[in-house]
Amino acid sequence: ITPAWDNSILTTSQIETVEAPFNWFPGALSENDNSSIKQNGILLPLLVKAVRDSKYLLVDGFKRFSCRATQTEISNHEKQTLEFSCIVLPDSLSMKEVAGIRLHTLAAAGTAFSGVHVCRMLKNLLLYGFEKDKIVLEVLPRLGLKPSVRLLRQLLDLQEMLEVQEQQFRQTDFLMSLGCEDLLPLLKFSQNDFATVVGLAEKMEVSGKKWRNLLQVLDEVCRLKQTSAVEVLKFPEILEIFRRSS
């Protein structure tokens, strides 16, 4: 028997958003959506999961919630008592079941998802108990990616690299703006080269096809010279190019 979903009015203080496991693609609403909420309120209910002691974990609607709960026109006390219309998932649902529901709330395929966020989400799905075949056939297409076992493996490898880098390399706006296609070429380089290579792209302000071509050329030079990207980028001729472009 499937547990019933309830409709409820909850206050800001009842909804938990800190380190929420289902905030897969954090960010802000568009200016139009932001203005609409300020004028008309939130028309689409939030999706939450009952957890404990009259507390609820936010599952979907993070941007809408943040838009309303961070209004500067009202006091902190008023913010805590703001009311939100919510669809409440029962506490009996497992994290895997809730994640499956969350997947169906994602925007249509074709949305430009951050590759960093995609990699993190895929790892979490595995931790929740999703089978790799299910992720390949059902999740990747929903993210606008081809259903490929090899691609899933590459994205999970990339997540491992990103986890190591998080401890020593700040995830900049540039890195977060890259899609999966732009992140995958980083697998050609070592952990030690990662920050230097990303920093190069930021310095030269390149992305998309130019970024991928740049990484291909850099990788070929590294192989030819049998050295690291860090060392290649110290070559006098390379430094001269940077000097001219600055």
PDB file of C-alpha atoms in Angstrom:
ATOM      1  CA  ILE A   1       0.000   0.000   0.000  1.00  0.00           C
ATOM      2  CA  THR A   2       1.425   3.383  -1.004  1.00  0.00           C
ATOM      3  CA  PRO A   3       1.424   5.845   1.925  1.00  0.00           C
ATOM      4  CA  ALA A   4      -0.795   8.881   1.378  1.00  0.00           C
ATOM      5  CA  TRP A   5       0.657  12.276   0.553  1.00  0.00           C
ATOM      6  CA  ASP A   6      -0.776  15.144   2.579  1.00  0.00           C
ATOM      7  CA  ASN A   7      -1.228  18.833   1.908  1.00  0.00           C
ATOM      8  CA  SER A   8      -0.204  21.117   4.719  1.00  0.00           C
ATOM      9  CA  ILE A   9       0.658  24.716   5.546  1.00  0.00           C
ATOM     10  CA  LEU A  10       4.115  24.911   7.139  1.00  0.00           C
ATOM     11  CA  THR A  11       6.181  27.800   8.461  1.00  0.00           C
ATOM     12  CA  THR A  12       9.764  28.633   7.569  1.00  0.00           C
ATOM     13  CA  SER A  13      10.987  27.364  10.943  1.00  0.00           C
ATOM     14  CA  GLN A  14       9.495  23.911  10.272  1.00  0.00           C
ATOM     15  CA  ILE A  15      11.255  23.407   6.926  1.00  0.00           C
ATOM     16  CA  GLU A  16      14.848  22.161   7.007  1.00  0.00           C
ATOM     17  CA  THR A  17      17.059  23.322   4.139  1.00  0.00           C
ATOM     18  CA  VAL A  18      20.582  23.338   5.595  1.00  0.00           C
ATOM     19  CA  GLU A  19      22.682  20.687   3.839  1.00  0.00           C
ATOM     20  CA  ALA A  20      19.488  19.347   2.268  1.00  0.00           C
ATOM     21  CA  PRO A  21      20.390  16.181   0.330  1.00  0.00           C
ATOM     22  CA  PHE A  22      17.945  16.937  -2.489  1.00  0.00           C
ATOM     23  CA  ASN A  23      19.148  20.434  -3.339  1.00  0.00           C
ATOM     24  CA  TRP A  24      20.884  18.971  -6.365  1.00  0.00           C
ATOM     25  CA  PHE A  25      21.084  22.107  -8.486  1.00  0.00           C
ATOM     26  CA  PRO A  26      21.361  25.140  -6.186  1.00  0.00           C
ATOM     27  CA  GLY A  27      21.035  28.617  -7.597  1.00  0.00           C
ATOM     28  CA  ALA A  28      18.708  31.564  -7.864  1.00  0.00           C
ATOM     29  CA  LEU A  29      15.430  32.090  -9.694  1.00  0.00           C
ATOM     30  CA  SER A  30      15.312  34.145 -12.854  1.00  0.00           C
ATOM     31  CA  GLU A  31      14.494  37.813 -12.401  1.00  0.00           C
ATOM     32  CA  ASN A  32      11.004  37.242 -13.830  1.00  0.00           C
ATOM     33  CA  ASP A  33      10.232  34.348 -11.471  1.00  0.00           C
ATOM     34  CA  ASN A  34      11.646  36.307  -8.555  1.00  0.00           C
ATOM     35  CA  SER A  35       9.405  39.287  -9.334  1.00  0.00           C
ATOM     36  CA  SER A  36       6.386  37.009  -9.773  1.00  0.00           C
ATOM     37  CA  ILE A  37       6.833  35.476  -6.312  1.00  0.00           C
ATOM     38  CA  LYS A  38       7.247  38.876  -4.695  1.00  0.00           C
ATOM     39  CA  GLN A  39       4.036  40.055  -6.331  1.00  0.00           C
ATOM     40  CA  ASN A  40       1.878  36.920  -6.225  1.00  0.00           C
ATOM     41  CA  GLY A  41       3.498  34.614  -3.684  1.00  0.00           C
ATOM     42  CA  ILE A  42       4.413  30.981  -4.373  1.00  0.00           C
ATOM     43  CA  LEU A  43       1.711  29.406  -6.508  1.00  0.00           C
ATOM     44  CA  LEU A  44       3.223  25.906  -6.801  1.00  0.00           C
ATOM     45  CA  PRO A  45       3.431  24.018  -3.472  1.00  0.00           C
ATOM     46  CA  LEU A  46       6.791  22.972  -2.080  1.00  0.00           C
ATOM     47  CA  LEU A  47       7.561  19.259  -1.766  1.00  0.00           C
ATOM     48  CA  VAL A  48       8.735  18.159   1.677  1.00  0.00           C
ATOM     49  CA  LYS A  49       9.289  14.932   3.603  1.00  0.00           C
ATOM     50  CA  ALA A  50       8.192  14.508   7.200  1.00  0.00           C
ATOM     51  CA  VAL A  51      11.174  13.724   9.412  1.00  0.00           C
ATOM     52  CA  ARG A  52      10.754  14.301  13.170  1.00  0.00           C
ATOM     53  CA  ASP A  53       9.312  16.623  15.821  1.00  0.00           C
ATOM     54  CA  SER A  54       7.099  18.546  13.396  1.00  0.00           C
ATOM     55  CA  LYS A  55      10.104  19.154  11.127  1.00  0.00           C
ATOM     56  CA  TYR A  56      10.114  18.634   7.373  1.00  0.00           C
ATOM     57  CA  LEU A  57      12.969  18.136   4.917  1.00  0.00           C
ATOM     58  CA  LEU A  58      12.681  20.219   1.757  1.00  0.00           C
ATOM     59  CA  VAL A  59      12.712  17.970  -1.316  1.00  0.00           C
ATOM     60  CA  ASP A  60      11.761  20.322  -4.143  1.00  0.00           C
ATOM     61  CA  GLY A  61      11.208  24.064  -4.374  1.00  0.00           C
ATOM     62  CA  PHE A  62      14.536  25.306  -2.996  1.00  0.00           C
ATOM     63  CA  LYS A  63      14.751  28.400  -5.171  1.00  0.00           C
ATOM     64  CA  ARG A  64      11.146  29.381  -4.496  1.00  0.00           C
ATOM     65  CA  PHE A  65      11.604  28.847  -0.760  1.00  0.00           C
ATOM     66  CA  SER A  66      14.848  30.849  -0.691  1.00  0.00           C
ATOM     67  CA  CYS A  67      13.318  33.687  -2.681  1.00  0.00           C
ATOM     68  CA  ARG A  68      10.521  34.171  -0.174  1.00  0.00           C
ATOM     69  CA  ALA A  69      12.390  33.291   3.018  1.00  0.00           C
ATOM     70  CA  THR A  70      15.218  35.750   2.357  1.00  0.00           C
ATOM     71  CA  GLN A  71      13.107  38.823   1.661  1.00  0.00           C
ATOM     72  CA  THR A  72      14.816  41.903   3.032  1.00  0.00           C
ATOM     73  CA  GLU A  73      11.577  43.837   3.537  1.00  0.00           C
ATOM     74  CA  ILE A  74      10.549  41.846   6.618  1.00  0.00           C
ATOM     75  CA  SER A  75      12.105  41.131  10.025  1.00  0.00           C
ATOM     76  CA  ASN A  76      13.843  37.877  10.977  1.00  0.00           C
ATOM     77  CA  HIS A  77      10.907  36.992  13.227  1.00  0.00           C
ATOM     78  CA  GLU A  78       8.458  37.470  10.378  1.00  0.00           C
ATOM     79  CA  LYS A  79      10.648  35.328   8.125  1.00  0.00           C
ATOM     80  CA  GLN A  80      10.442  32.427  10.596  1.00  0.00           C
ATOM     81  CA  THR A  81       6.649  32.566  10.612  1.00  0.00           C
ATOM     82  CA  LEU A  82       6.114  32.828   6.857  1.00  0.00           C
ATOM     83  CA  GLU A  83       3.684  30.165   5.675  1.00  0.00           C
ATOM     84  CA  PHE A  84       4.199  27.836   2.724  1.00  0.00           C
ATOM     85  CA  SER A  85       1.766  25.511   1.021  1.00  0.00           C
ATOM     86  CA  CYS A  86       3.425  22.074   0.944  1.00  0.00           C
ATOM     87  CA  ILE A  87       2.873  18.563  -0.334  1.00  0.00           C
ATOM     88  CA  VAL A  88       4.105  16.295   2.455  1.00  0.00           C
ATOM     89  CA  LEU A  89       5.723  12.947   1.739  1.00  0.00           C
ATOM     90  CA  PRO A  90       5.378  10.489   4.651  1.00  0.00           C
ATOM     91  CA  ASP A  91       8.334   9.710   6.880  1.00  0.00           C
ATOM     92  CA  SER A  92       7.986   6.018   5.974  1.00  0.00           C
ATOM     93  CA  LEU A  93       9.384   6.617   2.482  1.00  0.00           C
ATOM     94  CA  SER A  94      13.051   5.657   2.079  1.00  0.00           C
ATOM     95  CA  MET A  95      15.647   8.116   0.764  1.00  0.00           C
ATOM     96  CA  LYS A  96      15.742   6.077  -2.440  1.00  0.00           C
ATOM     97  CA  GLU A  97      12.002   6.452  -2.903  1.00  0.00           C
ATOM     98  CA  VAL A  98      12.149  10.182  -2.203  1.00  0.00           C
ATOM     99  CA  ALA A  99      15.059  10.574  -4.628  1.00  0.00           C
ATOM    100  CA  GLY A 100      12.979   8.832  -7.286  1.00  0.00           C
ATOM    101  CA  ILE A 101      10.177  11.334  -6.734  1.00  0.00           C
ATOM    102  CA  ARG A 102      12.661  14.213  -6.797  1.00  0.00           C
ATOM    103  CA  LEU A 103      13.956  13.075 -10.174  1.00  0.00           C
ATOM    104  CA  HIS A 104      10.516  13.571 -11.681  1.00  0.00           C
ATOM    105  CA  THR A 105      10.491  17.206 -10.569  1.00  0.00           C
ATOM    106  CA  LEU A 106      13.557  18.082 -12.641  1.00  0.00           C
ATOM    107  CA  ALA A 107      13.122  20.395 -15.592  1.00  0.00           C
ATOM    108  CA  ALA A 108      12.834  18.856 -19.056  1.00  0.00           C
ATOM    109  CA  ALA A 109      15.954  17.485 -20.719  1.00  0.00           C
ATOM    110  CA  GLY A 110      17.926  20.243 -22.406  1.00  0.00           C
ATOM    111  CA  THR A 111      18.310  22.390 -19.302  1.00  0.00           C
ATOM    112  CA  ALA A 112      21.939  23.417 -18.837  1.00  0.00           C
ATOM    113  CA  PHE A 113      22.831  21.589 -15.626  1.00  0.00           C
ATOM    114  CA  SER A 114      26.158  22.236 -13.922  1.00  0.00           C
ATOM    115  CA  GLY A 115      28.459  19.265 -14.484  1.00  0.00           C
ATOM    116  CA  VAL A 116      29.746  19.522 -10.896  1.00  0.00           C
ATOM    117  CA  HIS A 117      26.196  19.233  -9.583  1.00  0.00           C
ATOM    118  CA  VAL A 118      25.383  16.345 -11.930  1.00  0.00           C
ATOM    119  CA  CYS A 119      28.417  14.329 -10.796  1.00  0.00           C
ATOM    120  CA  ARG A 120      27.548  14.871  -7.136  1.00  0.00           C
ATOM    121  CA  MET A 121      23.925  13.892  -7.696  1.00  0.00           C
ATOM    122  CA  LEU A 122      24.841  10.678  -9.520  1.00  0.00           C
ATOM    123  CA  LYS A 123      27.053   9.566  -6.657  1.00  0.00           C
ATOM    124  CA  ASN A 124      24.255  10.273  -4.180  1.00  0.00           C
ATOM    125  CA  LEU A 125      21.832   8.179  -6.218  1.00  0.00           C
ATOM    126  CA  LEU A 126      24.214   5.231  -5.973  1.00  0.00           C
ATOM    127  CA  LEU A 127      24.471   5.762  -2.212  1.00  0.00           C
ATOM    128  CA  TYR A 128      20.665   5.726  -1.997  1.00  0.00           C
ATOM    129  CA  GLY A 129      20.655   2.312  -3.678  1.00  0.00           C
ATOM    130  CA  PHE A 130      19.923   3.129  -7.321  1.00  0.00           C
ATOM    131  CA  GLU A 131      21.224   0.501  -9.732  1.00  0.00           C
ATOM    132  CA  LYS A 132      23.681   1.728 -12.355  1.00  0.00           C
ATOM    133  CA  ASP A 133      21.501   0.368 -15.178  1.00  0.00           C
ATOM    134  CA  LYS A 134      18.559   2.424 -13.917  1.00  0.00           C
ATOM    135  CA  ILE A 135      20.699   5.546 -13.739  1.00  0.00           C
ATOM    136  CA  VAL A 136      21.969   4.990 -17.289  1.00  0.00           C
ATOM    137  CA  LEU A 137      18.552   4.326 -18.821  1.00  0.00           C
ATOM    138  CA  GLU A 138      16.355   6.703 -16.817  1.00  0.00           C
ATOM    139  CA  VAL A 139      18.412   9.388 -15.111  1.00  0.00           C
ATOM    140  CA  LEU A 140      21.018  10.375 -17.710  1.00  0.00           C
ATOM    141  CA  PRO A 141      18.402  11.086 -20.435  1.00  0.00           C
ATOM    142  CA  ARG A 142      16.426  13.211 -17.964  1.00  0.00           C
ATOM    143  CA  LEU A 143      19.581  15.292 -17.547  1.00  0.00           C
ATOM    144  CA  GLY A 144      19.949  15.676 -21.300  1.00  0.00           C
ATOM    145  CA  LEU A 145      22.793  13.126 -21.458  1.00  0.00           C
ATOM    146  CA  LYS A 146      23.085  10.027 -23.602  1.00  0.00           C
ATOM    147  CA  PRO A 147      22.276   6.720 -21.849  1.00  0.00           C
ATOM    148  CA  SER A 148      25.818   5.374 -21.778  1.00  0.00           C
ATOM    149  CA  VAL A 149      27.465   3.068 -19.234  1.00  0.00           C
ATOM    150  CA  ARG A 150      30.837   4.543 -20.191  1.00  0.00           C
ATOM    151  CA  LEU A 151      29.579   8.091 -19.627  1.00  0.00           C
ATOM    152  CA  LEU A 152      28.244   7.205 -16.179  1.00  0.00           C
ATOM    153  CA  ARG A 153      31.597   5.669 -15.269  1.00  0.00           C
ATOM    154  CA  GLN A 154      33.419   8.795 -16.456  1.00  0.00           C
ATOM    155  CA  LEU A 155      31.132  11.102 -14.489  1.00  0.00           C
ATOM    156  CA  LEU A 156      31.637   9.053 -11.330  1.00  0.00           C
ATOM    157  CA  ASP A 157      35.421   9.143 -11.891  1.00  0.00           C
ATOM    158  CA  LEU A 158      35.139  12.884 -12.295  1.00  0.00           C
ATOM    159  CA  GLN A 159      33.234  13.118  -9.011  1.00  0.00           C
ATOM    160  CA  GLU A 160      36.094  11.334  -7.249  1.00  0.00           C
ATOM    161  CA  MET A 161      38.505  13.881  -8.689  1.00  0.00           C
ATOM    162  CA  LEU A 162      36.275  16.773  -7.650  1.00  0.00           C
ATOM    163  CA  GLU A 163      35.979  15.447  -4.090  1.00  0.00           C
ATOM    164  CA  VAL A 164      39.759  15.450  -3.723  1.00  0.00           C
ATOM    165  CA  GLN A 165      39.973  18.928  -5.206  1.00  0.00           C
ATOM    166  CA  GLU A 166      37.309  20.339  -2.855  1.00  0.00           C
ATOM    167  CA  GLN A 167      39.817  20.098  -0.027  1.00  0.00           C
ATOM    168  CA  GLN A 168      42.399  22.277  -1.780  1.00  0.00           C
ATOM    169  CA  PHE A 169      40.674  24.094  -4.623  1.00  0.00           C
ATOM    170  CA  ARG A 170      37.776  26.520  -4.334  1.00  0.00           C
ATOM    171  CA  GLN A 171      34.912  25.692  -6.692  1.00  0.00           C
ATOM    172  CA  THR A 172      34.717  28.927  -8.631  1.00  0.00           C
ATOM    173  CA  ASP A 173      31.770  30.301 -10.563  1.00  0.00           C
ATOM    174  CA  PHE A 174      33.630  29.352 -13.733  1.00  0.00           C
ATOM    175  CA  LEU A 175      33.970  25.709 -12.733  1.00  0.00           C
ATOM    176  CA  MET A 176      30.347  25.535 -11.622  1.00  0.00           C
ATOM    177  CA  SER A 177      29.234  26.977 -14.969  1.00  0.00           C
ATOM    178  CA  LEU A 178      30.755  24.114 -16.952  1.00  0.00           C
ATOM    179  CA  GLY A 179      28.476  21.359 -18.228  1.00  0.00           C
ATOM    180  CA  CYS A 180      29.386  17.674 -18.248  1.00  0.00           C
ATOM    181  CA  GLU A 181      30.784  17.884 -21.782  1.00  0.00           C
ATOM    182  CA  ASP A 182      33.224  20.578 -20.705  1.00  0.00           C
ATOM    183  CA  LEU A 183      34.260  18.833 -17.486  1.00  0.00           C
ATOM    184  CA  LEU A 184      35.004  15.402 -18.937  1.00  0.00           C
ATOM    185  CA  PRO A 185      38.301  16.419 -20.658  1.00  0.00           C
ATOM    186  CA  LEU A 186      39.727  17.121 -17.181  1.00  0.00           C
ATOM    187  CA  LEU A 187      39.979  13.353 -16.744  1.00  0.00           C
ATOM    188  CA  LYS A 188      42.990  13.478 -19.082  1.00  0.00           C
ATOM    189  CA  PHE A 189      44.988  15.246 -16.388  1.00  0.00           C
ATOM    190  CA  SER A 190      46.310  14.288 -12.964  1.00  0.00           C
ATOM    191  CA  GLN A 191      44.982  15.547  -9.650  1.00  0.00           C
ATOM    192  CA  ASN A 192      48.066  17.761  -9.369  1.00  0.00           C
ATOM    193  CA  ASP A 193      47.277  19.422 -12.700  1.00  0.00           C
ATOM    194  CA  PHE A 194      43.587  20.037 -12.005  1.00  0.00           C
ATOM    195  CA  ALA A 195      43.714  23.481 -10.345  1.00  0.00           C
ATOM    196  CA  THR A 196      46.305  24.746 -12.827  1.00  0.00           C
ATOM    197  CA  VAL A 197      44.298  23.652 -15.866  1.00  0.00           C
ATOM    198  CA  VAL A 198      41.039  25.155 -14.600  1.00  0.00           C
ATOM    199  CA  GLY A 199      42.898  28.318 -13.636  1.00  0.00           C
ATOM    200  CA  LEU A 200      44.248  28.541 -17.188  1.00  0.00           C
ATOM    201  CA  ALA A 201      40.766  28.489 -18.670  1.00  0.00           C
ATOM    202  CA  GLU A 202      39.580  31.138 -16.229  1.00  0.00           C
ATOM    203  CA  LYS A 203      42.549  33.358 -17.027  1.00  0.00           C
ATOM    204  CA  MET A 204      42.007  33.063 -20.774  1.00  0.00           C
ATOM    205  CA  GLU A 205      38.220  33.378 -20.377  1.00  0.00           C
ATOM    206  CA  VAL A 206      37.430  30.455 -22.654  1.00  0.00           C
ATOM    207  CA  SER A 207      34.644  27.898 -22.502  1.00  0.00           C
ATOM    208  CA  GLY A 208      32.686  25.537 -24.713  1.00  0.00           C
ATOM    209  CA  LYS A 209      34.453  24.281 -27.835  1.00  0.00           C
ATOM    210  CA  LYS A 210      37.426  26.610 -27.343  1.00  0.00           C
ATOM    211  CA  TRP A 211      37.918  25.225 -23.832  1.00  0.00           C
ATOM    212  CA  ARG A 212      37.764  21.624 -25.040  1.00  0.00           C
ATOM    213  CA  ASN A 213      40.191  22.342 -27.893  1.00  0.00           C
ATOM    214  CA  LEU A 214      42.558  24.026 -25.449  1.00  0.00           C
ATOM    215  CA  LEU A 215      42.570  20.967 -23.195  1.00  0.00           C
ATOM    216  CA  GLN A 216      43.142  18.668 -26.155  1.00  0.00           C
ATOM    217  CA  VAL A 217      46.181  20.660 -27.290  1.00  0.00           C
ATOM    218  CA  LEU A 218      47.526  20.877 -23.735  1.00  0.00           C
ATOM    219  CA  ASP A 219      47.132  17.129 -23.288  1.00  0.00           C
ATOM    220  CA  GLU A 220      48.954  16.438 -26.578  1.00  0.00           C
ATOM    221  CA  VAL A 221      51.847  18.702 -25.570  1.00  0.00           C
ATOM    222  CA  CYS A 222      52.077  16.977 -22.185  1.00  0.00           C
ATOM    223  CA  ARG A 223      52.257  13.607 -23.884  1.00  0.00           C
ATOM    224  CA  LEU A 224      54.803  14.802 -26.443  1.00  0.00           C
ATOM    225  CA  LYS A 225      57.045  16.380 -23.825  1.00  0.00           C
ATOM    226  CA  GLN A 226      56.310  13.613 -21.313  1.00  0.00           C
ATOM    227  CA  THR A 227      55.674  16.112 -18.557  1.00  0.00           C
ATOM    228  CA  SER A 228      52.832  17.552 -16.529  1.00  0.00           C
ATOM    229  CA  ALA A 229      50.487  20.359 -17.463  1.00  0.00           C
ATOM    230  CA  VAL A 230      51.939  22.398 -14.588  1.00  0.00           C
ATOM    231  CA  GLU A 231      55.393  22.211 -16.177  1.00  0.00           C
ATOM    232  CA  VAL A 232      54.132  22.834 -19.718  1.00  0.00           C
ATOM    233  CA  LEU A 233      52.466  26.040 -18.593  1.00  0.00           C
ATOM    234  CA  LYS A 234      55.860  27.269 -17.322  1.00  0.00           C
ATOM    235  CA  PHE A 235      57.437  27.032 -20.787  1.00  0.00           C
ATOM    236  CA  PRO A 236      58.757  30.480 -21.873  1.00  0.00           C
ATOM    237  CA  GLU A 237      56.734  30.442 -25.082  1.00  0.00           C
ATOM    238  CA  ILE A 238      53.561  29.732 -23.135  1.00  0.00           C
ATOM    239  CA  LEU A 239      54.302  32.481 -20.622  1.00  0.00           C
ATOM    240  CA  GLU A 240      54.842  34.858 -23.539  1.00  0.00           C
ATOM    241  CA  ILE A 241      51.379  34.027 -24.912  1.00  0.00           C
ATOM    242  CA  PHE A 242      49.872  34.783 -21.495  1.00  0.00           C
ATOM    243  CA  ARG A 243      51.779  38.070 -21.349  1.00  0.00           C
ATOM    244  CA  ARG A 244      50.410  39.131 -24.734  1.00  0.00           C
ATOM    245  CA  SER A 245      46.850  38.149 -23.868  1.00  0.00           C
ATOM    246  CA  SER A 246      46.825  39.916 -20.503  1.00  0.00           C
TER     247      SER A 246
END
